[in-house]
mmCIF file of C-alpha atoms and ligand atoms in Angstrom:
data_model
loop_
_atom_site.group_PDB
_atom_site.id
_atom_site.type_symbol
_atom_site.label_atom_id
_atom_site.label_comp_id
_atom_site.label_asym_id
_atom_site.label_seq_id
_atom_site.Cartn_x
_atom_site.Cartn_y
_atom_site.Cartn_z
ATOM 1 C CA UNK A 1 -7.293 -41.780 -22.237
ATOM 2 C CA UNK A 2 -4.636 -44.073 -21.158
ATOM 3 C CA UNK A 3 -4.363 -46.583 -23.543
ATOM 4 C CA UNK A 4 -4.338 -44.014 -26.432
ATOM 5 C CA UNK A 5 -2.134 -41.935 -24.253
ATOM 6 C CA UNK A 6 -3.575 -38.697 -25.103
ATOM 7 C CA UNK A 7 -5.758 -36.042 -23.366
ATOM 8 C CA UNK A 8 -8.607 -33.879 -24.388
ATOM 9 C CA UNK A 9 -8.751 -30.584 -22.432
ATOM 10 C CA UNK A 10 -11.687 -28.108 -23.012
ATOM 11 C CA UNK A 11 -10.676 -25.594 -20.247
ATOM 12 C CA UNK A 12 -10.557 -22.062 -22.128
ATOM 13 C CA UNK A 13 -8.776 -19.230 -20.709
ATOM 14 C CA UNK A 14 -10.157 -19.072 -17.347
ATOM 15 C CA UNK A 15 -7.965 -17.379 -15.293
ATOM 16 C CA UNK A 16 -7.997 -14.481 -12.866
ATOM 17 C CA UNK A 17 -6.977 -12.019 -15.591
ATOM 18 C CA UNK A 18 -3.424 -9.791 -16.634
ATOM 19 C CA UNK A 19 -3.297 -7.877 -13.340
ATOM 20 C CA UNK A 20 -3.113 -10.221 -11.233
ATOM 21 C CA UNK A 21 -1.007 -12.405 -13.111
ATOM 22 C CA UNK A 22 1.272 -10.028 -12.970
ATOM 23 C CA UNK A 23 1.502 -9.786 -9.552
ATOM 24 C CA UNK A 24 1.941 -13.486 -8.824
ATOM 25 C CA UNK A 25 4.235 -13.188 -10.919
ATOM 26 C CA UNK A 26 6.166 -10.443 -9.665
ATOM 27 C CA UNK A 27 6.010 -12.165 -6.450
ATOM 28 C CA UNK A 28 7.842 -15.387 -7.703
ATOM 29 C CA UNK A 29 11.414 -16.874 -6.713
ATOM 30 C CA UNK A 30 11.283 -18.540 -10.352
ATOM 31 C CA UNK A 31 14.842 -17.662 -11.887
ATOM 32 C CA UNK A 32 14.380 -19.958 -15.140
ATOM 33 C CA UNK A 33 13.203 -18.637 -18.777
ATOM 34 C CA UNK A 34 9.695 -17.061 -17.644
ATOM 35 C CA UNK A 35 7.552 -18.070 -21.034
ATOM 36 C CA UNK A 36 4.035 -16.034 -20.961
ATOM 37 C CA UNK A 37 0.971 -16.757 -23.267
ATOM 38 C CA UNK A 38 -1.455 -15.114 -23.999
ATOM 39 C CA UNK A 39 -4.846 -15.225 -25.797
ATOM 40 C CA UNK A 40 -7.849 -13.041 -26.079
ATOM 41 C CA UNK A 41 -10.779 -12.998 -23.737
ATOM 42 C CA UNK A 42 -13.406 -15.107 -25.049
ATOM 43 C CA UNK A 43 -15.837 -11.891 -25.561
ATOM 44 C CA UNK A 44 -13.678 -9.699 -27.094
ATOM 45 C CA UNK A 45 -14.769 -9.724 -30.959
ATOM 46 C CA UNK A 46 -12.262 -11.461 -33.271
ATOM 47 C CA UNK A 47 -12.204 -8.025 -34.792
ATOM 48 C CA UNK A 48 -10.860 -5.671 -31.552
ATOM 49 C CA UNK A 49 -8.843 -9.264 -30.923
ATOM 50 C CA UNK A 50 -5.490 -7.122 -31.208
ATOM 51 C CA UNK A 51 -6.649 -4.889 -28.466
ATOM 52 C CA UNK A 52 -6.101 -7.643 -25.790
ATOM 53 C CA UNK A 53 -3.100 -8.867 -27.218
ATOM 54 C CA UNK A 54 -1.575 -5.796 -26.907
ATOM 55 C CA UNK A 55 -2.911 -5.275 -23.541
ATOM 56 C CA UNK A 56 -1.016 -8.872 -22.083
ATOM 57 C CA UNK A 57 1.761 -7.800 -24.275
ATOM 58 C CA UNK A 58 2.157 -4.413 -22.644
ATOM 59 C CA UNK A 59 1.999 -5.423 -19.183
ATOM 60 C CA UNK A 60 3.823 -8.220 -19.153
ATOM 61 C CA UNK A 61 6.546 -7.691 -21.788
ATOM 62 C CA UNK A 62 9.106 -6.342 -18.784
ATOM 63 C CA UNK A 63 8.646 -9.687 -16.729
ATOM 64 C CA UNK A 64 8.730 -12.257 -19.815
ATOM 65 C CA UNK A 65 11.961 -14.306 -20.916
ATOM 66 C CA UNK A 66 9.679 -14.508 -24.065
ATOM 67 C CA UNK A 67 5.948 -14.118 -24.910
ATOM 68 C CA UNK A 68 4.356 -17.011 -26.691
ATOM 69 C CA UNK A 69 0.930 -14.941 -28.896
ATOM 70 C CA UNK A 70 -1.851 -18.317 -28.793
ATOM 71 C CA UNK A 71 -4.192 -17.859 -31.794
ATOM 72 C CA UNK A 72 -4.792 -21.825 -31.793
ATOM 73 C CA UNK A 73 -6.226 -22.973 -28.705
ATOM 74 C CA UNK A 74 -9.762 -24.665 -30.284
ATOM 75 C CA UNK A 75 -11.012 -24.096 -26.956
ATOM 76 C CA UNK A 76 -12.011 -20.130 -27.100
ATOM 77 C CA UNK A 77 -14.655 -19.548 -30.032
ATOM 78 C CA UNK A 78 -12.910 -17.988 -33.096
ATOM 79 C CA UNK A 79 -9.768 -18.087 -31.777
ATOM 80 C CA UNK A 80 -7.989 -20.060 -34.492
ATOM 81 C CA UNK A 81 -9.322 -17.584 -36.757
ATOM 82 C CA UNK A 82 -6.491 -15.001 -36.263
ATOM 83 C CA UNK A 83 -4.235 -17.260 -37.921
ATOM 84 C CA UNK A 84 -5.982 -16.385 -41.275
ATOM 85 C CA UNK A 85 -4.503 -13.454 -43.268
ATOM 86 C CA UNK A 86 -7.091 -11.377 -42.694
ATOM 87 C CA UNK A 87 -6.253 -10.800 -38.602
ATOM 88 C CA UNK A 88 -2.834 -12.504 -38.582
ATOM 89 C CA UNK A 89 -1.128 -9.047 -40.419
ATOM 90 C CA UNK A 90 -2.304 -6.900 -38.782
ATOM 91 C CA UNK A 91 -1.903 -8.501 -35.009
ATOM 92 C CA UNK A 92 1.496 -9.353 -35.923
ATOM 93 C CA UNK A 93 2.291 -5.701 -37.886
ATOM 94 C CA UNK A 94 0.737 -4.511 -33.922
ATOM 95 C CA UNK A 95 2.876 -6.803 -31.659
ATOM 96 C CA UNK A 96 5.969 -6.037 -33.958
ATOM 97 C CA UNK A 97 5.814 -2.094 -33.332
ATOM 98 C CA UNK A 98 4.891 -2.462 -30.293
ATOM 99 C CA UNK A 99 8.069 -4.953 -29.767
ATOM 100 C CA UNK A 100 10.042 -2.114 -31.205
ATOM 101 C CA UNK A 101 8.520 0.651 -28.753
ATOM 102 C CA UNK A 102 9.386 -1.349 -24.997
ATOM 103 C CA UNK A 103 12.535 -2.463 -26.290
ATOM 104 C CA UNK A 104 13.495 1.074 -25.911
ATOM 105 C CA UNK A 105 11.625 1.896 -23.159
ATOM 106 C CA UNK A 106 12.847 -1.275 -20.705
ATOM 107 C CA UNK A 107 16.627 -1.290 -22.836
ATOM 108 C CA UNK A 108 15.446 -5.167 -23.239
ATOM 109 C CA UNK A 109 14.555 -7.209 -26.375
ATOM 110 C CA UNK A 110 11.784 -9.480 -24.911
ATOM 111 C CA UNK A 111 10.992 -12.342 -28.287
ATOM 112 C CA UNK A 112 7.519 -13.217 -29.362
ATOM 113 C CA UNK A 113 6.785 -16.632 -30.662
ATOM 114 C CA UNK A 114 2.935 -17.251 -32.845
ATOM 115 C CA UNK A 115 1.660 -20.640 -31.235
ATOM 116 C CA UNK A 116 0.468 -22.587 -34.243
ATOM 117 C CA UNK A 117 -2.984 -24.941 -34.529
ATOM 118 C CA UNK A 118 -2.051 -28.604 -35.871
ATOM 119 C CA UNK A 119 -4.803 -28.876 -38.159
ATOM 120 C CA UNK A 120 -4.026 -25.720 -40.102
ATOM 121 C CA UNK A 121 -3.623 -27.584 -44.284
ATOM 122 C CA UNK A 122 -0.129 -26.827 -46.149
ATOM 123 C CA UNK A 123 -1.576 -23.692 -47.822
ATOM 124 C CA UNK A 124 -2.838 -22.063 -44.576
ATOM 125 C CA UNK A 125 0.897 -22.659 -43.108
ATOM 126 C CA UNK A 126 2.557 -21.101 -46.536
ATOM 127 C CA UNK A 127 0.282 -18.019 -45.811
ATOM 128 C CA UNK A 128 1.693 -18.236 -42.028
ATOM 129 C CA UNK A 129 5.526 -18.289 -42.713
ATOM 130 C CA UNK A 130 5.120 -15.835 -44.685
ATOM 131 C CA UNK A 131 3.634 -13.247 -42.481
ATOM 132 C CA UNK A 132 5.946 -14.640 -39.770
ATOM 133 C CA UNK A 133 8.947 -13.842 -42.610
ATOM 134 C CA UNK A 134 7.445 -10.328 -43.337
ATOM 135 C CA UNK A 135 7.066 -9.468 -39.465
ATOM 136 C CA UNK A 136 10.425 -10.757 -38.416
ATOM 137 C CA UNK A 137 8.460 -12.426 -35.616
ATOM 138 C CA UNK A 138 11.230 -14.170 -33.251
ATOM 139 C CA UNK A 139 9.612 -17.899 -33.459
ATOM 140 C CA UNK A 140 6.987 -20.405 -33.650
ATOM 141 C CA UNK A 141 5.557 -22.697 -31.409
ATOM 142 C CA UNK A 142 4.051 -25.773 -33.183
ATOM 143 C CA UNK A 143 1.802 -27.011 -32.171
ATOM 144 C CA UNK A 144 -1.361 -26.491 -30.189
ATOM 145 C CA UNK A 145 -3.857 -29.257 -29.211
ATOM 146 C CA UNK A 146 -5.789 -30.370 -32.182
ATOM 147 C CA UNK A 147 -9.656 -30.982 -33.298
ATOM 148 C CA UNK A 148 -9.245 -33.964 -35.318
ATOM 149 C CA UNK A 149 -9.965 -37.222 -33.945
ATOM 150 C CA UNK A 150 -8.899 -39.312 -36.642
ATOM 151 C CA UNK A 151 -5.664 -41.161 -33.899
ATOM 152 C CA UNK A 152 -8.359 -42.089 -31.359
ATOM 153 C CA UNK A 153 -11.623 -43.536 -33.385
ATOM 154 C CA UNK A 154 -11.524 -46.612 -31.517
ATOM 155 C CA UNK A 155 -12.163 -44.394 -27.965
ATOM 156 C CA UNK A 156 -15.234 -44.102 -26.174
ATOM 157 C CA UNK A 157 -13.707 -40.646 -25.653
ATOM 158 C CA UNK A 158 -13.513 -39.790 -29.208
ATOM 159 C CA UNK A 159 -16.393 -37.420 -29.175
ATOM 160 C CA UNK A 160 -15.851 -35.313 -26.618
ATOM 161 C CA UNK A 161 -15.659 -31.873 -27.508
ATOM 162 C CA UNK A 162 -12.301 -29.965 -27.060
ATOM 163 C CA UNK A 163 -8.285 -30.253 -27.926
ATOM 164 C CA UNK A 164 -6.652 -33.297 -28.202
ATOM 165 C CA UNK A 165 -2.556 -34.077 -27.014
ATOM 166 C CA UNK A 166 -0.225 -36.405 -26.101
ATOM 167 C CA UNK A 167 0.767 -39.618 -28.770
ATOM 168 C CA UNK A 168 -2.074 -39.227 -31.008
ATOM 169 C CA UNK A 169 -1.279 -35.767 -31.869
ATOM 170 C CA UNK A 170 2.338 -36.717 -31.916
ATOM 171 C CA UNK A 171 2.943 -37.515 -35.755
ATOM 172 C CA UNK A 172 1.064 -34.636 -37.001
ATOM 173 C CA UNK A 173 2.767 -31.809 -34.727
ATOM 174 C CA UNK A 174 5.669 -33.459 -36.137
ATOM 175 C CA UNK A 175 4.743 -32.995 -39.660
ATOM 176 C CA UNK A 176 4.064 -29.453 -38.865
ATOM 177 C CA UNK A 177 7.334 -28.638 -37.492
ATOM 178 C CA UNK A 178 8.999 -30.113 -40.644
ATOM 179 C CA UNK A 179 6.385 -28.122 -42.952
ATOM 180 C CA UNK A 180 7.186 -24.969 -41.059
ATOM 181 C CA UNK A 181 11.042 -25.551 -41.095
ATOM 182 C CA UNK A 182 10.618 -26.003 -44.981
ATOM 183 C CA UNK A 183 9.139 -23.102 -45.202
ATOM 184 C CA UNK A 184 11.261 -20.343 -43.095
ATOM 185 C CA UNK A 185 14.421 -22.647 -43.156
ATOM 186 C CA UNK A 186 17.785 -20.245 -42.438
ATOM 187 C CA UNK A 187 15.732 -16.930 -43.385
ATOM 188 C CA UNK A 188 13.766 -17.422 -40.270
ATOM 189 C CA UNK A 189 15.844 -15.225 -37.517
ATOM 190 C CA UNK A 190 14.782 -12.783 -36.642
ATOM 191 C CA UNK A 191 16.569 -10.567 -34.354
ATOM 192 C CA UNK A 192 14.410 -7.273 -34.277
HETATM 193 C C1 FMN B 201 -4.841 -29.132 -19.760
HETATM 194 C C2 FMN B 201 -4.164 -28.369 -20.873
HETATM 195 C C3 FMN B 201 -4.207 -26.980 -20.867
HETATM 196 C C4 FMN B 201 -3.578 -26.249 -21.900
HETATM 197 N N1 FMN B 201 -3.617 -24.876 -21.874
HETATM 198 C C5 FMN B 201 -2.989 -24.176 -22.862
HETATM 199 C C6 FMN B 201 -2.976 -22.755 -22.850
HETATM 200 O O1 FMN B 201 -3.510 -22.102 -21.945
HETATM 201 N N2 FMN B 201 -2.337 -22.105 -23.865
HETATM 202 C C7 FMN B 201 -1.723 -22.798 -24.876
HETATM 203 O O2 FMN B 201 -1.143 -22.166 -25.784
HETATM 204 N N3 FMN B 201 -1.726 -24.134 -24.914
HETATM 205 C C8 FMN B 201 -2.326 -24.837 -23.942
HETATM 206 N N4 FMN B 201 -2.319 -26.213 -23.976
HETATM 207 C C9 FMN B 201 -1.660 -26.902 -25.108
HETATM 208 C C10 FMN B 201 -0.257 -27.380 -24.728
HETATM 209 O O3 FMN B 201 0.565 -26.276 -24.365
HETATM 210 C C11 FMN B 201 0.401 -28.126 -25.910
HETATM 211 O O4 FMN B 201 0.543 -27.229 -27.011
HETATM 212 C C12 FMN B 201 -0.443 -29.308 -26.360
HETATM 213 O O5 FMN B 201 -0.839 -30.042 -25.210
HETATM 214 C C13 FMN B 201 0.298 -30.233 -27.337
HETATM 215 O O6 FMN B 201 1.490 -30.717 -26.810
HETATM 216 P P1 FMN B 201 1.600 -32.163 -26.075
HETATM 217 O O7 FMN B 201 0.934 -33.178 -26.952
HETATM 218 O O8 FMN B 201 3.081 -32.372 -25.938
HETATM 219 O O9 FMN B 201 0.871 -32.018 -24.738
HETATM 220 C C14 FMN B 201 -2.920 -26.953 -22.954
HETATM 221 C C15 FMN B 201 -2.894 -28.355 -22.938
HETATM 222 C C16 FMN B 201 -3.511 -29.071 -21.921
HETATM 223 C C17 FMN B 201 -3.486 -30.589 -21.956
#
């Protein structure tokens, strides 16, 4: 949408999967930050959802600067549901061990970051920072693309299913990063 400047995206995870990710990433000459995210397959249940976090995590914790968890893509069914209390302790309780366990073994402290949904209401983020608090987990991102179309009535575009960025979701990612920096202010660090 150019006038609106924004850009709705329903693309999912499709990729050629962890392995061979890691090898094209192994054969890379990029000497930057190396940022990886990851997100569930979209047929794994919401329920064995940890399973292929843990999976990414594990094989590509050795080759990440940091490793940025998405539970807020609105593209994959369910997805967003993770950041609900119910599946956010116990996938960040998983990652956090599991943190703990390949620090030792690759003698490197690799950070996570929990990629945050926009359209997540003050509550829903209060329950967030504090899991993110009790988990020590290194960072946010915020925020993902966002569901709401309220920026863009006027498009012919505004209907079309999927996750909308650029300037109309500008103002409210913004709001989020203040809500969230509110909420963890100086406590949030985080160096486990
Ligand atoms: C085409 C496209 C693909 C994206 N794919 C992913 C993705 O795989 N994982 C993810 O966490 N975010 C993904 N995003 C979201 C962006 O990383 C970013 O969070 C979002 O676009 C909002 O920021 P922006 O308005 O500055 O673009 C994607 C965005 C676009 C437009």
């Amino acid at each position: 949408m150019i006038k609106e400047e924004g850009i709705i995206n329903r693309f999912g995870f499709n990729n050629v999967g962890i392995d061979q990710f890691i090898e094209n990433i192994k054969k890379a000459k990029f000497k930057g930050v190396l940022g990886i995210n990851i997100g569930k397959n979209f047929d794994t249940p919401i329920d064995r959802a940890v399973e292929d976090y843990l999976i990414c995590f594990r094989k590509s914790y050795r080759y990440a600067g940091y490793i940025a968890i998405n539970i807020s893509s609105p593209n994959t069914k369910n997805l967003r549901h993770l950041q609900s209390d119910k599946y956010l302790e116990i996938l960040l309780k998983s990652l956090k061990t599991e943190q703990k366990i390949l620090h030792k073994k690759f003698k490197k402290l690799v950070p996570f970051v929990v990629k945050v949904s926009p359209d997540n209401s003050s509550k829903q983020l209060d329950s967030i920072a504090k899991l993110l608090l009790k988990y020590k987990v290194n960072g946010v991102i915020a925020t993902n693309t966002t569901i709401d179309r309220k920026g863009i009535l006027n498009s012919k575009y505004s209907m079309e299913e999927g996750g909308l960025s650029g300037a109309p979701l500008n103002k409210k990612s913004t709001n989020v990063i203040k809500y969230l920096n509110k909420c963890l202010m100086e406590k949030y660090l985080l160096s486990e």
